[in-house]
Short mmCIF file of C-alpha atoms in Angstrom, two decimals:
data_model
loop_
_atom_site.label_atom_id
_atom_site.label_comp_id
_atom_site.label_asym_id
_atom_site.label_seq_id
_atom_site.Cartn_x
_atom_site.Cartn_y
_atom_site.Cartn_z
CA MET A 1 0.00 0.00 0.00
CA ASN A 2 2.97 2.33 0.58
CA SER A 3 4.63 1.74 -2.80
CA PRO A 4 5.53 4.96 -4.70
CA THR A 5 3.37 3.94 -7.71
CA ARG A 6 0.20 3.93 -5.59
CA HIS A 7 -1.15 7.26 -6.87
CA THR A 8 -0.13 6.85 -10.52
CA ARG A 9 -1.66 3.43 -11.08
CA PRO A 10 -4.77 3.62 -13.30
CA LEU A 11 -8.01 2.52 -11.72
CA SER A 12 -9.83 -0.22 -13.56
CA PRO A 13 -12.36 0.01 -15.10
CA ASN A 14 -11.61 3.64 -15.91
CA ILE A 15 -15.17 4.93 -15.88
CA GLN A 16 -14.51 7.94 -18.19
CA ILE A 17 -13.28 5.84 -21.14
CA TYR A 18 -15.00 2.54 -20.41
CA ARG A 19 -17.80 1.82 -22.89
CA PRO A 20 -21.14 1.88 -21.04
CA GLN A 21 -22.91 -1.47 -21.09
CA LEU A 22 -26.51 -2.32 -20.21
CA THR A 23 -25.27 -4.19 -17.13
CA SER A 24 -23.17 -1.32 -15.76
CA VAL A 25 -25.77 1.33 -16.66
CA LEU A 26 -28.54 -0.60 -14.86
CA SER A 27 -26.26 -1.19 -11.88
CA ILE A 28 -25.69 2.53 -11.31
CA ALA A 29 -29.32 3.27 -12.29
CA ASN A 30 -30.50 1.10 -9.39
CA ARG A 31 -28.43 3.22 -7.02
CA VAL A 32 -29.43 6.56 -8.57
CA THR A 33 -33.14 5.68 -8.55
CA GLY A 34 -32.76 4.61 -4.91
CA ILE A 35 -31.39 8.05 -4.04
CA VAL A 36 -34.16 9.76 -6.07
CA LEU A 37 -36.79 7.64 -4.27
CA SER A 38 -35.31 8.70 -0.92
CA ALA A 39 -36.24 12.29 -1.82
CA PHE A 40 -39.75 11.12 -2.71
CA ALA A 41 -39.96 9.27 0.62
CA VAL A 42 -39.32 12.60 2.37
CA PHE A 43 -42.07 14.10 0.23
CA LEU A 44 -44.42 11.26 1.26
CA VAL A 45 -44.04 12.30 4.92
CA ILE A 46 -44.64 15.96 3.97
CA TRP A 47 -47.76 14.93 2.01
CA LEU A 48 -49.10 12.91 4.98
CA SER A 49 -48.27 15.77 7.37
CA VAL A 50 -50.21 18.37 5.38
CA ALA A 51 -53.11 15.92 5.05
CA ALA A 52 -53.15 15.75 8.86
CA ALA A 53 -52.72 19.52 9.25
CA SER A 54 -55.45 21.36 7.33
CA PRO A 55 -57.38 21.41 4.03
CA GLN A 56 -55.58 24.66 3.08
CA ALA A 57 -52.09 23.21 3.59
CA PHE A 58 -53.09 20.07 1.67
CA ALA A 59 -54.55 22.11 -1.21
CA THR A 60 -51.29 24.10 -1.47
CA VAL A 61 -49.20 20.91 -1.78
CA GLN A 62 -51.71 19.41 -4.25
CA SER A 63 -51.47 22.53 -6.44
CA VAL A 64 -47.67 22.26 -6.45
CA MET A 65 -48.05 18.59 -7.49
CA GLY A 66 -50.53 19.64 -10.17
CA SER A 67 -48.22 22.24 -11.76
CA TRP A 68 -46.30 21.22 -14.89
CA ILE A 69 -43.03 20.94 -12.97
CA GLY A 70 -44.82 18.94 -10.25
CA GLN A 71 -46.28 16.60 -12.88
CA LEU A 72 -42.83 16.18 -14.45
CA LEU A 73 -41.34 15.33 -11.05
CA MET A 74 -44.16 12.84 -10.37
CA ILE A 75 -43.54 11.07 -13.70
CA ALA A 76 -39.79 10.97 -12.90
CA GLY A 77 -40.62 9.58 -9.46
CA VAL A 78 -42.92 6.89 -10.86
CA PHE A 79 -40.31 5.92 -13.46
CA SER A 80 -37.63 5.75 -10.73
CA PHE A 81 -39.99 3.60 -8.67
CA PHE A 82 -40.62 1.06 -11.45
CA MET A 83 -36.90 1.02 -12.35
CA HIS A 84 -35.92 0.33 -8.72
CA LEU A 85 -38.77 -2.17 -8.25
CA SER A 86 -38.04 -4.26 -11.35
CA GLY A 87 -34.27 -3.87 -10.88
CA GLY A 88 -34.71 -4.96 -7.27
CA ILE A 89 -36.72 -8.04 -8.27
CA ARG A 90 -33.88 -8.85 -10.75
CA HIS A 91 -31.44 -8.59 -7.85
CA LEU A 92 -33.59 -10.88 -5.67
CA PHE A 93 -33.45 -13.56 -8.40
CA TRP A 94 -29.65 -13.22 -8.48
CA ASP A 95 -29.57 -13.47 -4.68
CA ALA A 96 -31.52 -16.74 -4.94
CA GLY A 97 -28.90 -17.98 -7.42
CA TYR A 98 -30.84 -17.66 -10.70
CA GLY A 99 -30.20 -15.78 -13.93
CA PHE A 100 -26.40 -15.55 -14.11
CA GLN A 101 -26.06 -16.66 -17.75
CA LEU A 102 -24.84 -13.71 -19.84
CA ARG A 103 -27.82 -14.13 -22.20
CA THR A 104 -30.23 -14.16 -19.23
CA ILE A 105 -28.57 -11.09 -17.67
CA TYR A 106 -29.14 -9.09 -20.87
CA ALA A 107 -32.69 -10.42 -21.29
CA SER A 108 -33.63 -9.50 -17.70
CA GLY A 109 -31.87 -6.14 -18.12
CA TRP A 110 -33.91 -5.19 -21.18
CA ALA A 111 -37.02 -6.52 -19.42
CA VAL A 112 -36.33 -4.04 -16.59
CA VAL A 113 -36.01 -1.13 -19.05
CA ILE A 114 -39.12 -2.05 -21.07
CA ALA A 115 -41.25 -2.84 -18.00
CA SER A 116 -40.28 0.48 -16.38
CA LEU A 117 -41.24 2.48 -19.47
CA LEU A 118 -44.52 0.60 -20.02
CA LEU A 119 -45.61 0.70 -16.36
CA THR A 120 -44.76 4.42 -16.09
CA GLY A 121 -46.86 5.08 -19.20
CA ALA A 122 -49.71 2.94 -17.87
CA THR A 123 -49.65 4.76 -14.51
CA TRP A 124 -49.70 8.13 -16.28
CA VAL A 125 -52.65 7.16 -18.51
CA LEU A 126 -54.55 5.69 -15.52
CA SER A 127 -54.07 8.80 -13.37
CA ILE A 128 -55.27 11.04 -16.24
CA TYR A 129 -58.30 8.75 -16.59
CA MET A 130 -58.94 8.91 -12.81
CA ALA A 131 -58.62 12.72 -12.80
CA GLY A 132 -61.44 12.69 -15.36
CA MET B 1 1.10 4.58 10.89
CA HIS B 2 0.25 1.04 11.85
CA LYS B 3 -3.27 0.50 13.09
CA GLN B 4 -3.49 -1.99 15.91
CA ASP B 5 -5.39 -5.14 15.03
CA ARG B 6 -7.92 -5.67 17.80
CA ARG B 7 -9.33 -8.92 16.44
CA SER B 8 -8.88 -12.19 18.31
CA LEU B 9 -6.40 -14.78 17.05
CA LEU B 10 -9.29 -16.99 15.92
CA SER B 11 -10.93 -14.10 14.07
CA ARG B 12 -7.64 -13.30 12.28
CA ALA B 13 -7.08 -16.95 11.38
CA THR B 14 -10.54 -17.45 9.86
CA GLY B 15 -10.21 -14.10 8.04
CA LEU B 16 -13.93 -13.51 7.88
CA GLY B 17 -13.84 -10.00 9.34
CA SER B 18 -16.99 -8.89 11.08
CA ALA B 19 -19.06 -11.11 8.81
CA ARG B 20 -22.15 -11.36 10.99
CA LYS B 21 -22.73 -7.58 10.89
CA GLY B 22 -22.46 -7.43 7.10
CA VAL B 23 -24.73 -10.42 6.68
CA GLY B 24 -27.31 -8.78 8.96
CA HIS B 25 -27.28 -5.64 6.81
CA TRP B 26 -27.58 -7.70 3.62
CA TRP B 27 -30.48 -9.75 5.01
CA ALA B 28 -32.37 -6.72 6.34
CA GLU B 29 -32.05 -5.00 2.95
CA ARG B 30 -33.54 -8.08 1.21
CA VAL B 31 -36.32 -8.63 3.75
CA THR B 32 -37.41 -4.98 3.57
CA ALA B 33 -37.17 -5.16 -0.25
CA ILE B 34 -39.55 -8.14 -0.31
CA ALA B 35 -41.95 -6.35 2.07
CA LEU B 36 -41.82 -3.22 -0.10
CA VAL B 37 -42.89 -5.03 -3.30
CA PRO B 38 -46.59 -5.40 -2.30
CA LEU B 39 -46.64 -2.30 -0.04
CA THR B 40 -45.33 0.15 -2.65
CA ILE B 41 -47.56 -1.31 -5.39
CA TRP B 42 -50.54 -0.93 -3.02
CA PHE B 43 -49.52 2.69 -2.31
CA LEU B 44 -49.09 3.64 -5.97
CA ALA B 45 -52.41 2.02 -6.91
CA SER B 46 -54.13 3.89 -4.03
CA VAL B 47 -52.60 7.23 -5.03
CA VAL B 48 -53.57 6.73 -8.67
CA ALA B 49 -57.13 5.96 -7.52
CA LEU B 50 -57.03 9.17 -5.43
CA THR B 51 -55.88 11.37 -8.36
CA GLY B 52 -57.58 14.74 -8.25
CA SER B 53 -59.27 14.17 -4.90
CA ASP B 54 -59.00 16.73 -2.09
CA ARG B 55 -57.96 16.28 1.55
CA ALA B 56 -61.34 14.76 2.45
CA GLY B 57 -60.74 11.95 -0.05
CA VAL B 58 -57.30 11.20 1.38
CA VAL B 59 -58.61 11.32 4.97
CA THR B 60 -61.49 8.95 4.11
CA TRP B 61 -58.98 6.56 2.53
CA LEU B 62 -56.61 6.61 5.55
CA ARG B 63 -59.53 6.19 7.97
CA THR B 64 -60.08 2.65 6.68
CA PRO B 65 -58.14 0.30 9.01
CA SER B 66 -56.50 -1.64 6.17
CA ALA B 67 -55.12 1.55 4.59
CA ALA B 68 -53.79 2.85 7.93
CA ILE B 69 -52.11 -0.48 8.71
CA CYS B 70 -50.57 -0.73 5.24
CA MET B 71 -49.34 2.88 5.44
CA VAL B 72 -47.63 2.27 8.81
CA LEU B 73 -46.04 -0.95 7.50
CA LEU B 74 -44.95 0.89 4.35
CA LEU B 75 -43.31 3.67 6.38
CA VAL B 76 -41.42 1.18 8.58
CA ALA B 77 -40.12 -0.94 5.67
CA LEU B 78 -39.46 2.10 3.45
CA PHE B 79 -37.33 4.09 5.89
CA TYR B 80 -35.50 0.97 7.11
CA HIS B 81 -34.65 0.07 3.49
CA MET B 82 -33.74 3.71 2.74
CA ALA B 83 -31.39 3.91 5.77
CA LEU B 84 -29.61 0.69 4.72
CA GLY B 85 -29.33 1.74 1.07
CA LEU B 86 -28.08 5.28 1.68
CA GLN B 87 -25.60 3.95 4.27
CA VAL B 88 -23.91 1.83 1.58
CA VAL B 89 -23.83 4.77 -0.86
CA ILE B 90 -22.07 6.94 1.75
CA GLU B 91 -19.67 4.12 2.70
CA ASP B 92 -18.74 3.67 -0.98
CA TYR B 93 -18.21 7.30 -1.98
CA VAL B 94 -17.53 9.46 1.10
CA HIS B 95 -14.05 8.97 2.52
CA SER B 96 -13.53 12.34 4.18
CA GLY B 97 -14.07 13.24 7.82
CA ALA B 98 -17.72 13.97 7.05
CA ARG B 99 -18.32 10.21 6.58
CA PHE B 100 -19.43 9.39 10.11
CA ALA B 101 -21.37 12.61 10.56
CA VAL B 102 -23.31 11.87 7.35
CA LEU B 103 -23.89 8.24 8.33
CA ILE B 104 -25.28 9.27 11.70
CA ALA B 105 -27.38 12.06 10.14
CA ILE B 106 -28.92 9.63 7.64
CA ARG B 107 -29.77 7.11 10.35
CA LEU B 108 -31.34 9.77 12.58
CA ALA B 109 -33.25 11.38 9.67
CA CYS B 110 -34.73 8.01 8.66
CA PHE B 111 -35.87 7.34 12.22
CA ALA B 112 -37.35 10.85 12.47
CA LEU B 113 -39.14 10.57 9.10
CA ALA B 114 -40.57 7.14 9.92
CA GLY B 115 -41.71 8.34 13.35
CA THR B 116 -43.30 11.50 11.94
CA GLY B 117 -44.98 9.60 9.12
CA ILE B 118 -46.45 7.00 11.47
CA LEU B 119 -47.65 9.66 13.92
CA VAL B 120 -49.44 11.76 11.29
CA THR B 121 -50.95 8.62 9.72
CA LEU B 122 -52.39 7.62 13.11
CA ARG B 123 -53.59 11.19 13.68
CA ILE B 124 -55.52 11.09 10.41
CA SER B 125 -56.70 7.54 11.03
CA VAL B 126 -58.00 7.88 14.58
CA GLY B 127 -58.13 11.68 15.01
CA GLY B 128 -61.28 13.75 15.10
#
């Protein structure tokens, strides 16, 4: 650890020049969506708190959620949720010892991407339908 | 600078480190993940069903016992899972002196958020 070459040795894989792969992109995506969802978890407590507080406070938060930027954030949150959910289920299969074939890893990876997009779209359409 | 090795001779010989702690973290992350699959899907479905409704609609929903129970369970599993996940992120990327302060802050914030969430849920559920 105290060799003079310690600080000049390249780190591998060098993330700046390493070609992104579905596997590596989904790996970091699981972490990023987890952090994004943490912010939404804080918002969940705020939402519950204003619901307990008063109709005025709740209406204010609802109007923020209803604004275009609020809607955009909600879609991003729902997409992050489905990404983390399906990515997490993929991880649980790995933890149980299944799906380690390279072909299976790519198939499950694309399934995560497609399922996240479709479920986000479906949620969006359903909420528009519910809003009437 | 040589850091003193405080492990027992047996611990050094087996070379497993503090394996039990790490395994506990790993298990808790998986168990909360499994709990969160139905709970988060229930929550999203409920919120979609509540789209466009005012406070009265949300209060009516949380006054049903099943919704209140599910919300409390969701808050417990969610903030436990969040504390475990964010802890690993900090351990992987933060190596400065702020590391322990951030780790403690995250743990305390998750406890506070879970506690607040549960309290306001119960207030809506059983309050007047």
